[in-house]
Coordinates of C-alpha atoms in Angstrom, one line a residue:
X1 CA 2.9 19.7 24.8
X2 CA 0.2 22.6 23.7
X3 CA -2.6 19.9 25.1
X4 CA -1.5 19.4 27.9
X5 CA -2.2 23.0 29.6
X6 CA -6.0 21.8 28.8
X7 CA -5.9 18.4 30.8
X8 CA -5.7 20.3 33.9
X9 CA -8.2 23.6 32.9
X10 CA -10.7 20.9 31.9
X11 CA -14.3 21.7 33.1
X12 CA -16.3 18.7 33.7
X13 CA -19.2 20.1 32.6
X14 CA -17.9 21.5 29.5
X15 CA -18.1 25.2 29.8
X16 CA -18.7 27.3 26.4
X17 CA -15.6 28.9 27.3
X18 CA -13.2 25.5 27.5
X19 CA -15.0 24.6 24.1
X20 CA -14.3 27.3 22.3
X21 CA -10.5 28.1 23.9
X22 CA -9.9 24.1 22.5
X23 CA -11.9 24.8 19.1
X24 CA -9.3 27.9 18.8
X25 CA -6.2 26.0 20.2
X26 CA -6.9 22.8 18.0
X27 CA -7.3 25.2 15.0
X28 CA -3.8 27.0 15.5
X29 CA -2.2 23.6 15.5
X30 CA -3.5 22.5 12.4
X31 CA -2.7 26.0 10.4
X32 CA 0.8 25.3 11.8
X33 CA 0.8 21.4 10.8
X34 CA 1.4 20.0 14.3
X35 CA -0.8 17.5 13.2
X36 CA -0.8 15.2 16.2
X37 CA -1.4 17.8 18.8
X38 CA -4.3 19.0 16.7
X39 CA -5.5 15.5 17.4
X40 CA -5.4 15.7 20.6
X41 CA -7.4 18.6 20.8
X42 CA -9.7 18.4 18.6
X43 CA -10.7 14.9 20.6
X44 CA -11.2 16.5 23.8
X45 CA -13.3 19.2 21.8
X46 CA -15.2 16.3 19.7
X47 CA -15.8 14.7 23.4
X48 CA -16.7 17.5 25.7
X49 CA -19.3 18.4 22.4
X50 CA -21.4 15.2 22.3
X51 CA -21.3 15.0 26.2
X52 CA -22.8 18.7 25.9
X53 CA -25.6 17.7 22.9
X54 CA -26.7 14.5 24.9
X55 CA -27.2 16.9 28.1
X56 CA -28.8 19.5 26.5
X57 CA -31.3 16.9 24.2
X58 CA -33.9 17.3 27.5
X59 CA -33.7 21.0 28.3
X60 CA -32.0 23.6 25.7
X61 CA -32.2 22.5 22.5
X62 CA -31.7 26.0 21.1
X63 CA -27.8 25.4 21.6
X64 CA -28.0 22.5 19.9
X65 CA -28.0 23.2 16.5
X66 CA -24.9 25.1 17.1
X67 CA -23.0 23.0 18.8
X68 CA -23.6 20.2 16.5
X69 CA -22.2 23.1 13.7
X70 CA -18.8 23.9 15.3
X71 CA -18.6 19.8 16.5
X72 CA -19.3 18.5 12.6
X73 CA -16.3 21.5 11.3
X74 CA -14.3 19.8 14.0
X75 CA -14.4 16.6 12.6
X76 CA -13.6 17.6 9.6
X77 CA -10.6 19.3 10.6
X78 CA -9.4 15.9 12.6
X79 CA -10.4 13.9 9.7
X80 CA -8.0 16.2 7.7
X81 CA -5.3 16.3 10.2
X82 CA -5.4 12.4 10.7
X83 CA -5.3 12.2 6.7
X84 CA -2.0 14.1 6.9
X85 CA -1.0 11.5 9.4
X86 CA -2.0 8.6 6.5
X87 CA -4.4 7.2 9.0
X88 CA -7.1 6.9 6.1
X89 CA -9.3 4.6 7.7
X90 CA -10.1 7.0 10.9
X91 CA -10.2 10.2 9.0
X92 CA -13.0 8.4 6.8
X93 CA -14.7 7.5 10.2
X94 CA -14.3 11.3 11.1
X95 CA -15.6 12.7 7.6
X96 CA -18.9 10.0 8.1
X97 CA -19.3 11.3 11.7
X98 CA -19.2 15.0 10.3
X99 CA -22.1 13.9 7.5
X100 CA -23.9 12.4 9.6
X101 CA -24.3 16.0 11.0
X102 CA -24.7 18.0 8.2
X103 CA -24.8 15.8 4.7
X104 CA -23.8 18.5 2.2
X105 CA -20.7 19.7 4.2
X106 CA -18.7 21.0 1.1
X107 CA -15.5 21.1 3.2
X108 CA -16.2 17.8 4.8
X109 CA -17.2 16.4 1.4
X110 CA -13.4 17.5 0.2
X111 CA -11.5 16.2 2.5
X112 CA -13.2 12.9 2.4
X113 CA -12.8 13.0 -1.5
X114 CA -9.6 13.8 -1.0
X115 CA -9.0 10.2 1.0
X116 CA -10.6 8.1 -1.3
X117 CA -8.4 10.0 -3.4
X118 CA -5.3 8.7 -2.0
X119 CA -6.5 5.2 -1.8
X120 CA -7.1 5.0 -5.2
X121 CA -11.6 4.9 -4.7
X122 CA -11.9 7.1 -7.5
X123 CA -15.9 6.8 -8.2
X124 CA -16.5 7.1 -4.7
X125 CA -14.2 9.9 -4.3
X126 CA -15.6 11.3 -7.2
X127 CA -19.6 11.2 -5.5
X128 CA -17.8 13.7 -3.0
X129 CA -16.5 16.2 -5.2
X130 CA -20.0 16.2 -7.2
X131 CA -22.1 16.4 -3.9
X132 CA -19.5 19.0 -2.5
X133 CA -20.5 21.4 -5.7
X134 CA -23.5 21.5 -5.0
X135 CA -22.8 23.9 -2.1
X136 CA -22.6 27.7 -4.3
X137 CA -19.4 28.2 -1.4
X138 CA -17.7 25.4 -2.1
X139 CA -14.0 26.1 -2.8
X140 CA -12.6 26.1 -6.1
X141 CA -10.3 23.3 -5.4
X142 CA -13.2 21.2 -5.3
X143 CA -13.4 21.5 -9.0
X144 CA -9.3 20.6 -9.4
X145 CA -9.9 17.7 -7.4
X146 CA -13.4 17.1 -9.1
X147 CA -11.1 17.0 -12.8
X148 CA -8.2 14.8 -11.4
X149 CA -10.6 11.9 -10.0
X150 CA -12.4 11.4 -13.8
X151 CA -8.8 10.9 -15.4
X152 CA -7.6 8.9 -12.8
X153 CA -11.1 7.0 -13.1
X154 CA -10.7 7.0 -16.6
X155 CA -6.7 5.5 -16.5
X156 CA -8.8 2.8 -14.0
X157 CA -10.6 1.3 -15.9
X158 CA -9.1 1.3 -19.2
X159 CA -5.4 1.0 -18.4
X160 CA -5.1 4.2 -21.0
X161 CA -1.9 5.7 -19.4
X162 CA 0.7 7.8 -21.7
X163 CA 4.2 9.0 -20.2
X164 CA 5.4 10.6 -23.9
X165 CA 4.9 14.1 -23.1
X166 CA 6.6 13.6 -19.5
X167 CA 9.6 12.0 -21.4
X168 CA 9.5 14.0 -24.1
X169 CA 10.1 17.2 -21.1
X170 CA 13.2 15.5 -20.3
X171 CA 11.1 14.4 -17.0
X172 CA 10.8 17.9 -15.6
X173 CA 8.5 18.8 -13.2
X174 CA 6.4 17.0 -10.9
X175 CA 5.8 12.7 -11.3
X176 CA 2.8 12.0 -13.3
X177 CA -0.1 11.1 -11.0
X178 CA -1.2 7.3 -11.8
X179 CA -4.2 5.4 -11.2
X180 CA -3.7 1.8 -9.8
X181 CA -5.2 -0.4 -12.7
X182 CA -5.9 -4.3 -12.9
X183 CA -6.0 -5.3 -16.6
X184 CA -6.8 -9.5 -17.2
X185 CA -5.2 -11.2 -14.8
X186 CA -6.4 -13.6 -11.8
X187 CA -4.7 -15.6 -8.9
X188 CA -4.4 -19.3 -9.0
X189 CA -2.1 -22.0 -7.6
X190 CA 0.9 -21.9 -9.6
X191 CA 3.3 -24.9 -10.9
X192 CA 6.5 -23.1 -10.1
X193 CA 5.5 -21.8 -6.6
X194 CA 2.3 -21.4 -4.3
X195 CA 0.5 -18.9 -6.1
X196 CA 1.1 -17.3 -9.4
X197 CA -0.5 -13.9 -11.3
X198 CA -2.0 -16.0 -14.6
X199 CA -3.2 -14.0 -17.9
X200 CA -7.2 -14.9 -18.5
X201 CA -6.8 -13.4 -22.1
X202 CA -4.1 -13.2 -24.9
X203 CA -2.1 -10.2 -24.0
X204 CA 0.3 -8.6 -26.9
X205 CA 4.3 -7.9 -26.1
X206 CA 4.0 -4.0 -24.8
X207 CA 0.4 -4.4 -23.0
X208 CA 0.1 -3.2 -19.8
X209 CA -1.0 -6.0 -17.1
X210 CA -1.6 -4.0 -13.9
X211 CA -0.7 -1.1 -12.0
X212 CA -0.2 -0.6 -8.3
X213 CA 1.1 2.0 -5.8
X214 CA 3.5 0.8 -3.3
X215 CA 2.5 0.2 0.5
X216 CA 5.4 1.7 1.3
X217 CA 9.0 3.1 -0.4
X218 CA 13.0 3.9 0.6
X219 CA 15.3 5.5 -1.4
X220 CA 18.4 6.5 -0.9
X221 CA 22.1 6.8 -2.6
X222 CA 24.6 4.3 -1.7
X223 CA 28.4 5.1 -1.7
X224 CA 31.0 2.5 -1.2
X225 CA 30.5 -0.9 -0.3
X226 CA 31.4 -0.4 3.7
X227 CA 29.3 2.3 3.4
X228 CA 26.8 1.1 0.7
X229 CA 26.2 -1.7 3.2
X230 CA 25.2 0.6 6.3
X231 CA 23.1 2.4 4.2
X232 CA 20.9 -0.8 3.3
X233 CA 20.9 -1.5 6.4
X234 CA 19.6 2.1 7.6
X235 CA 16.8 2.4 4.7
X236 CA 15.4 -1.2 5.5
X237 CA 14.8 -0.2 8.8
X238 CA 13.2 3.2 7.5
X239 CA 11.4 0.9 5.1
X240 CA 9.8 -1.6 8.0
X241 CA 8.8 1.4 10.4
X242 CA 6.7 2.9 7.2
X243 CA 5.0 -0.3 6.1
X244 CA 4.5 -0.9 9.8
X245 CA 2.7 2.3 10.2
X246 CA 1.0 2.3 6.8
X247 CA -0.2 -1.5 8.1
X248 CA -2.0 0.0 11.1
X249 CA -3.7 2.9 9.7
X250 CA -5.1 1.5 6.8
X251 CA -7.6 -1.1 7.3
X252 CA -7.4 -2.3 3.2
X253 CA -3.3 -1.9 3.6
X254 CA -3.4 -4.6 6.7
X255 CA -6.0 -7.1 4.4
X256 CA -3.9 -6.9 1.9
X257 CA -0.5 -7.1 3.4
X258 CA -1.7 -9.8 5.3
X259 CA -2.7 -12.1 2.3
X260 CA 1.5 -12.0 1.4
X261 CA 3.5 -14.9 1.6
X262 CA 5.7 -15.5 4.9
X263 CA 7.7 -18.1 2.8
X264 CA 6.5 -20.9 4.6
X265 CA 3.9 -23.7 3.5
X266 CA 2.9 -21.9 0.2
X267 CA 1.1 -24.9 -1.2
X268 CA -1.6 -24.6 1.7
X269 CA -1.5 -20.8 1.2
X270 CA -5.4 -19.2 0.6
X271 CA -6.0 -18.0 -3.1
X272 CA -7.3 -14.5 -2.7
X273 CA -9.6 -13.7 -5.3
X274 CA -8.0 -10.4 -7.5
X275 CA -10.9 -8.0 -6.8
X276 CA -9.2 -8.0 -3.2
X277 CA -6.6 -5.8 -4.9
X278 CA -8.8 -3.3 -6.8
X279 CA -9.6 0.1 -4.8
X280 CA -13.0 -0.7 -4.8
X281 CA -12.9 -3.8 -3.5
X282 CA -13.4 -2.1 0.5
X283 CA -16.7 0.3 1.5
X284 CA -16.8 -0.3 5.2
X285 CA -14.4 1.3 7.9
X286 CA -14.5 -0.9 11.4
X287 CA -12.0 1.4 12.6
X288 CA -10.4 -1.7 14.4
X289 CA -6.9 -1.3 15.3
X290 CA -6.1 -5.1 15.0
X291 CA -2.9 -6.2 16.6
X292 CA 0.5 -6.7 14.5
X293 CA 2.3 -10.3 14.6
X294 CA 5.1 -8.2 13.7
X295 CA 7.3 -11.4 13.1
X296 CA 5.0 -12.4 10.0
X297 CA 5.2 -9.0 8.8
X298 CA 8.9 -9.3 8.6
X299 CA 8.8 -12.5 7.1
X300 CA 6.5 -11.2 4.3
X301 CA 8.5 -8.4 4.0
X302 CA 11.6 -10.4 3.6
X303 CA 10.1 -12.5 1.0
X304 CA 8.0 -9.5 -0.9
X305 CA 9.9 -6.7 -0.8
X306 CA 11.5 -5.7 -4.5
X307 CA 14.2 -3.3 -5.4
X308 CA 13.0 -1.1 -8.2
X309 CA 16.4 -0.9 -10.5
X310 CA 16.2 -5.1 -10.9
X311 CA 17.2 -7.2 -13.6
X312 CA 13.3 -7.5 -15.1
X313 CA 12.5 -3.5 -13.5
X314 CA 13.4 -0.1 -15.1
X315 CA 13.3 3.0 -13.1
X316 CA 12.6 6.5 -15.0
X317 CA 12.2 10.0 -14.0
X318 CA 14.2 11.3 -11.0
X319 CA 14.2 8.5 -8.7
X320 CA 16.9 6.6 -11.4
X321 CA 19.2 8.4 -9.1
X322 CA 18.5 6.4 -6.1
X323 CA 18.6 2.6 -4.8
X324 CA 15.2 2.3 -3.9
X325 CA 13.2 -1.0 -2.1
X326 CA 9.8 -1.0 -1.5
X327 CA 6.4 -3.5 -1.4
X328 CA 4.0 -3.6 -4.6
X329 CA 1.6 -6.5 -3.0
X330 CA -0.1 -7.1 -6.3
X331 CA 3.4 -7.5 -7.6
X332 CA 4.7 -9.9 -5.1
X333 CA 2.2 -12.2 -6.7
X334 CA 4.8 -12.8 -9.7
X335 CA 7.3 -16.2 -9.5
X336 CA 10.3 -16.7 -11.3
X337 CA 10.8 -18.0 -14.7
X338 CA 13.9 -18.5 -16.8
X339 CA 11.4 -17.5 -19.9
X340 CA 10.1 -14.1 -18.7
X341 CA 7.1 -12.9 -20.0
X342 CA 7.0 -9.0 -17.8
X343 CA 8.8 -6.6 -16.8
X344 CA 7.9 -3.6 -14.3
X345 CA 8.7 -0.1 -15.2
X346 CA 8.9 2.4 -12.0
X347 CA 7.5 5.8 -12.0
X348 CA 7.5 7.7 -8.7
X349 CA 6.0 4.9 -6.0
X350 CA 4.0 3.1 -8.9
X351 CA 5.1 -0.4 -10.1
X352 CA 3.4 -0.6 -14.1
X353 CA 3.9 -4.2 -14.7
X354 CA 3.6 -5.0 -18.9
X355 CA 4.0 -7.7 -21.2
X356 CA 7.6 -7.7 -22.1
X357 CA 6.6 -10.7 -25.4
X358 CA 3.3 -12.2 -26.1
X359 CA 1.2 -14.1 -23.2
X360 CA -1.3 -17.1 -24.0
X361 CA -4.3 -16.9 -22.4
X362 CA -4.0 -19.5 -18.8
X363 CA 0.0 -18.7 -18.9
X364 CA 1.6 -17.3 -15.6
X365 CA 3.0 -14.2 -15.9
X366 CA 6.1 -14.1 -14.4
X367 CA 9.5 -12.1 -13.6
X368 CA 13.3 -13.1 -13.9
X369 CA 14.4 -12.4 -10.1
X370 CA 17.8 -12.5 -11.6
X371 CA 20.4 -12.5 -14.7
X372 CA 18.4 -15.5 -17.2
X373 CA 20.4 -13.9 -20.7
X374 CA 23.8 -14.8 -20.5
X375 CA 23.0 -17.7 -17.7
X376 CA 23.8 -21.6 -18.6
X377 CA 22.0 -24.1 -16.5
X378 CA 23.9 -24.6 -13.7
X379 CA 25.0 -20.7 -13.1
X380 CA 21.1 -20.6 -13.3
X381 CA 20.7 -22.9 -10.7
X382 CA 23.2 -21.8 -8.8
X383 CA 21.3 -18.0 -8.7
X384 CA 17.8 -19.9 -7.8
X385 CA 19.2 -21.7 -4.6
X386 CA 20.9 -18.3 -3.6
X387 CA 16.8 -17.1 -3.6
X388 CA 16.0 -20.0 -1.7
X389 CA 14.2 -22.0 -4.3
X390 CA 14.8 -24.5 -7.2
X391 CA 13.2 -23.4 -10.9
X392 CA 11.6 -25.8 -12.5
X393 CA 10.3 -23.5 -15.7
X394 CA 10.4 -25.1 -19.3
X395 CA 13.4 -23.8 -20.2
X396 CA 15.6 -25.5 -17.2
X397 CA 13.7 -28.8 -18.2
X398 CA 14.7 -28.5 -21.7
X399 CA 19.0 -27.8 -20.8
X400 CA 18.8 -30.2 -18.5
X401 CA 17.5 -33.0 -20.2
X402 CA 19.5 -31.5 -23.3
X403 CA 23.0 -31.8 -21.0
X404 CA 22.1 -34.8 -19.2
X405 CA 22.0 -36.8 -22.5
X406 CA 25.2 -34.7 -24.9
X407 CA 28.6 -34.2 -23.5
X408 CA 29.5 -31.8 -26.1
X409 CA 27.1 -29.1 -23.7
X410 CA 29.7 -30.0 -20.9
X411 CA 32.7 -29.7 -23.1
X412 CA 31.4 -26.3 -24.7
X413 CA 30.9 -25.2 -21.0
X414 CA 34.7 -25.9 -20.6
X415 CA 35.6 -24.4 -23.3
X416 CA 34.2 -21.1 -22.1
X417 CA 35.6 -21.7 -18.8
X418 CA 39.1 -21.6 -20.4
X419 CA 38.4 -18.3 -22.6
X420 CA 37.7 -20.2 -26.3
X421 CA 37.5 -17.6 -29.0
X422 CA 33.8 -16.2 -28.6
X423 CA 33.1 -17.0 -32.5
X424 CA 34.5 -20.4 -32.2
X425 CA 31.9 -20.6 -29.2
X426 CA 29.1 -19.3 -31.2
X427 CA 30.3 -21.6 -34.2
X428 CA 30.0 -24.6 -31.7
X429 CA 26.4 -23.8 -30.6
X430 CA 24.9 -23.5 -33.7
X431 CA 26.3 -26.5 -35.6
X432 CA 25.8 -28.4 -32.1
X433 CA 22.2 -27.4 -32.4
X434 CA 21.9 -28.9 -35.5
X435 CA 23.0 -32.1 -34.6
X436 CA 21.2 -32.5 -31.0
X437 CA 18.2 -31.6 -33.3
X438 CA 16.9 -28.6 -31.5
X439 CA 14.2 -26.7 -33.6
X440 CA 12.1 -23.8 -33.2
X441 CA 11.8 -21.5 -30.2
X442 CA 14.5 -24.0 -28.2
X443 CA 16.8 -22.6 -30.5
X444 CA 16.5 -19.1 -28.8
X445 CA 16.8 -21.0 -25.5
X446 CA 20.2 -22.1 -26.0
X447 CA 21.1 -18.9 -27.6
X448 CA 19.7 -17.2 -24.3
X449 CA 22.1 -19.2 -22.2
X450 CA 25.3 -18.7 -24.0
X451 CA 24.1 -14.4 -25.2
X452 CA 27.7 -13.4 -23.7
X453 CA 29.9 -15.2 -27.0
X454 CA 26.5 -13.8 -29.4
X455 CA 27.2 -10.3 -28.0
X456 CA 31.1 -10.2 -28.4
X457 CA 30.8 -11.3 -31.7
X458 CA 28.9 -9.2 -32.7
X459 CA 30.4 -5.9 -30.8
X460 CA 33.6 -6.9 -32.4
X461 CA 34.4 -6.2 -36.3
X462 CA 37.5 -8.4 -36.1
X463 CA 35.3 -11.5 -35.1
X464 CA 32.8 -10.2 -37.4
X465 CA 35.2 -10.4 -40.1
X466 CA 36.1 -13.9 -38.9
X467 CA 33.2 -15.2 -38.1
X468 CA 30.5 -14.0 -39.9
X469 CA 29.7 -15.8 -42.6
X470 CA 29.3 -19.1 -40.2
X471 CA 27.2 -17.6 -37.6
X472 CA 23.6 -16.5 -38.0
X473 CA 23.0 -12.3 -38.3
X474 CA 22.8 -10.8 -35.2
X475 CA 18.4 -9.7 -36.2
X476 CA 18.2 -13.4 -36.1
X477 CA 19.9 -14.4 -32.7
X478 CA 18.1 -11.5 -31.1
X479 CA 14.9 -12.3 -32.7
X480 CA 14.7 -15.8 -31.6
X481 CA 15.8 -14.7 -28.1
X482 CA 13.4 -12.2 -27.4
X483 CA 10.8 -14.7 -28.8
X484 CA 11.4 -17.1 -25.6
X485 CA 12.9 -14.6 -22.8
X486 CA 11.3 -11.5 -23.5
X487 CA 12.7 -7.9 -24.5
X488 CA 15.4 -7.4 -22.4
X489 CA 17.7 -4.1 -22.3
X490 CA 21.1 -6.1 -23.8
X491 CA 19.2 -7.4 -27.2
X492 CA 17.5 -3.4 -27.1
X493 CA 21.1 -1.9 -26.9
X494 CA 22.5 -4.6 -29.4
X495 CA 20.3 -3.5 -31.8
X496 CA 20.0 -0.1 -31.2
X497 CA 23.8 0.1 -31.6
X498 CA 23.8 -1.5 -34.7
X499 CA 21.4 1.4 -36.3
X500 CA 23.5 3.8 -34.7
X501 CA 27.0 2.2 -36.7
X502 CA 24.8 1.9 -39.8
X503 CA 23.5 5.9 -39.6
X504 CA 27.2 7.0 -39.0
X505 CA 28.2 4.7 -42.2
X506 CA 26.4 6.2 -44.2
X507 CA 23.5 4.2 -44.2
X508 CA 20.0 4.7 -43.1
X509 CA 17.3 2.0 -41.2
X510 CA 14.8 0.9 -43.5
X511 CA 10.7 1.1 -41.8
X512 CA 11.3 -2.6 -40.9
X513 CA 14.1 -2.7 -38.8
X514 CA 13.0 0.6 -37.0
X515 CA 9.8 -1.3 -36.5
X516 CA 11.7 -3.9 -35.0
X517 CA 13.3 -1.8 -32.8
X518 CA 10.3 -0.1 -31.2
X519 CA 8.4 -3.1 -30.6
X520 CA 11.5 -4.3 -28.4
X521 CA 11.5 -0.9 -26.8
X522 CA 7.9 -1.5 -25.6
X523 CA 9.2 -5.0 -24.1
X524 CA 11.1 -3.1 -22.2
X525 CA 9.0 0.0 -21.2
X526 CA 5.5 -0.8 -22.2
X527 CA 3.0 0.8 -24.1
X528 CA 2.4 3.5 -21.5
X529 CA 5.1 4.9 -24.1
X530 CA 2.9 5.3 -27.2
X531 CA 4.5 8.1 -29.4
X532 CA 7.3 6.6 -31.1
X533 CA 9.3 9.9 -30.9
X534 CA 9.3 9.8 -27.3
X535 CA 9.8 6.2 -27.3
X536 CA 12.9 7.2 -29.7
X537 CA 14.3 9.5 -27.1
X538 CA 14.4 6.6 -24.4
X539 CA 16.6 4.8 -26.8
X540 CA 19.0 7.7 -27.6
X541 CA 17.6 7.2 -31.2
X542 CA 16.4 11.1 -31.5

């Protein structure tokens, strides 16, 4: 190792000659990116420098003004190595050390700018970049950086984020940068599961709720399943070594992680108030190296961690390609529900979490951690126990108290079992329906549950043929589906099929249906997709 040639020319007094052979040495490692060793160096540098000032504070203080230059440049340059490293909380020490020195710095100024960049403190980052200006030989990255913060500040606080033109590319080029954002949301004990993620204003179908950057991310491609399998296995234990490491160096990372479930006694679980989870929310840096109960960390991790191509979760861009896992914390705040009311939309190592239907004011917002359309009662509760829990949203209340008390649910359930025609099925639901006396949104409920029969109907023109006359229009199924479960991609492609067999008939899509269409589409992706031509190119409509 390069440092280690130094541990044994050390002079104990700190010669001018060891200072500046380490200054040089340090500097060479960080030009060639050997980040750690830089590290190294730079210490014994930082060291043997403050031993020197506090000596010389008595006698020559003619040197001193020089050797508190070159000691404030090498803080800088550990701060920026040790950023490179992700260990943000000591390269902010280092950058505060450097000001503390000299407090217009431009290049210290950048590179702290630069940290509370990365963890998402954009007005304090931006107080940097400003300060750093003033300096007439500050780079001109300073003004890149300067321009990047205020629309990443601006994204921040009013959740004003647009992918069209990045879809519109055909997603070339780099990922769009994001800001994390946290729209009207707070934590509170939930009624499904310890805590819950609950809306404290109406929020419309397409609105974004909040969005975070995850602790940490693995992505790789899977091949067969012998294979598919050791390559899970492989990225979850790339996956635990980053969070691990991510945990340690960043003081808000640890706080944050740390207030996760370990999926054990969640009813006596703290309620962290939701500015914990905005940027801002942490000015100080201790610099404590806390130690790591590394067997709670892998119980949260167990319980937290999401893949990003799930049931309720799109993926877009490049990384489509890939399995990916990762940990969103904010995220992990979001239970189960057989009625759905968000969805997450993944773009690079960002989680944007919308409102995939409407949300009352004091509703949870919650996820489907697994298949609801398409999913009768007792497959559904068969999926919850395989999570390790037992749902108890509205809609398993309703089926269950529904099938508890009609035997023609079991006997339709049976007849499925066996293959019945699917419009005979469909026939059976809806006429059932009207004699159980189920009205309103329960209607879409049931439909929910038994989707699979709706779906081959209508994909088939022979059962159509049949059938259709006796069953309601498909608009109508989906409508009243959506309305209780949330867009979901099969009722988008249902529909969007249907437009596409009317435009090769002939026909055309009146403004009304197209409407239709695009307010399912931002169900499914969110408004961060606001021109309706690239919102048409998602859904192979252009």
């Amino acid at each position: 190792m390069e440092g280690e040639q130094f541990e044994q020319q050390e002079d104990p007094q700190g010669s001018p000659e060891l200072l500046q052979s380490l200054r040089s040495k340090a500097t060479e490692l960080l030009l060639r990116e050997e980040w750690e060793e830089s590290i190294h160096l730079y210490t014994k540098f930082i060291d043997l420098s403050q031993s020197q000032i506090t000596k010389l504070s008595g006698s020559d203080r003619e040197s001193i003004p020089k050797l508190k230059k070159s000691l404030c440049l090498a803080l800088c340059n550990r701060a920026e190595a040790r950023a490179r490293l992700h260990d943000s909380s000591e390269a902010i020490r280092d950058c505060d050390q450097a000001l503390e020195l000299e407090n217009t710095h431009s290049k210290t100024l950048l590179c702290k700018g630069k940290v509370l960049l990365g963890l998402s403190k954009y007005s304090s980052a931006l107080e940097c970049f400003k300060t750093a200006l003033l300096d007439p030989q500050a780079s001109e990255s300073v003004t890149v950086y300067m321009e990047k913060c205020k629309k990443l500040e601006f994204q921040a606080k009013t959740g004003a984020f647009d992918l069209s033109d990045w879809i519109l590319s055909g997603f070339r080029g780099k990922t769009p940068e994001l800001a994390e954002f946290i729209g009207w949301v707070e934590i509170k004990k939930s009624e499904v599961s310890g805590r819950g993620l609950f809306a404290t204003k109406n929020i419309v179908v397409g609105t974004l709720i909040f969005v975070t950057k995850g602790v940490a991310t693995e992505r790789g491609i899977l091949g067969s399943e012998e294979s598919g399998e050791k390559a899970q296995m492989i990225m979850w234990k790339n996956f635990v070594e980053e969070v691990t490491k991510s945990v340690r160096r960043c003081d808000r990372t640890r706080r944050l992680v740390s207030s996760l479930s370990t999926g054990e006694e969640e009813d006596s679980l703290e309620i962290p108030d939701i500015s914990l989870f905005r940027p801002e929310a942490f000015e100080t840096y201790d610099g404590l190296k806390q130690d790591l109960d590394m067997e709670k960390l892998l119980s949260i991790l167990d319980v937290n961690s999401l893949v990003e191509d799930a049931v309720s979760a799109k993926v877009i861009g490049k990384n489509k390609e890939y399995y990916g896992v990762g940990l969103w914390t904010l995220a992990s705040f979001m239970n189960h529900s057989c009625v759905p009311n968000a969805r997450r939309l993944h773009v690079g190592d960002y989680a944007i979490v919308h409102a995939s239907r409407d949300i009352k004011a004091g509703e949870e917002i919650t996820s489907a951690y697994f298949e609801v359309l398409s999913s009768p009662l007792e497959k559904r509760k068969e999926m919850a126990e395989s999570w390790g829990f037992s749902c108890k949203c509205s809609r398993c209340k309703f089926e269950s108290v529904l099938s508890a008390t009609n035997q023609e649910i079991r006997e339709l359930e049976m007849g499925l079992e066996r293959g019945v025609d699917a419009g005979n099925a469909v026939y059976m639901v809806e006429e059932g329906m009207k004699r159980w006396k189920v009205k309103g949104k329960d209607k879409g409920l049931l439909r929910a549950s038994y989707w699979g029969v709706y779906e081959e109907v209508y994909n088939s023109e022979r059962l159509m043929r049949r059938w259709g006359r006796k069953v309601p229009s498909m608009e109508v199924v989906v409508d009243s589906v959506a309305d209780v479960i949330g867009s979901d991609e099969r009722l988008l492609k249902m529909v969007v099929e249907g437009m596409k067999k009317k435009k090769n008939g002939g026909g055309s899509s009146n403004i009304a249906e197209m409407e239709k269409v695009l307010k399912l589409g931002k169900g499914v992706y969110g408004k961060v997709v606001s021109k309706k031509k690239a919102m048409k190119t998602l859904l192979g409509l252009e």
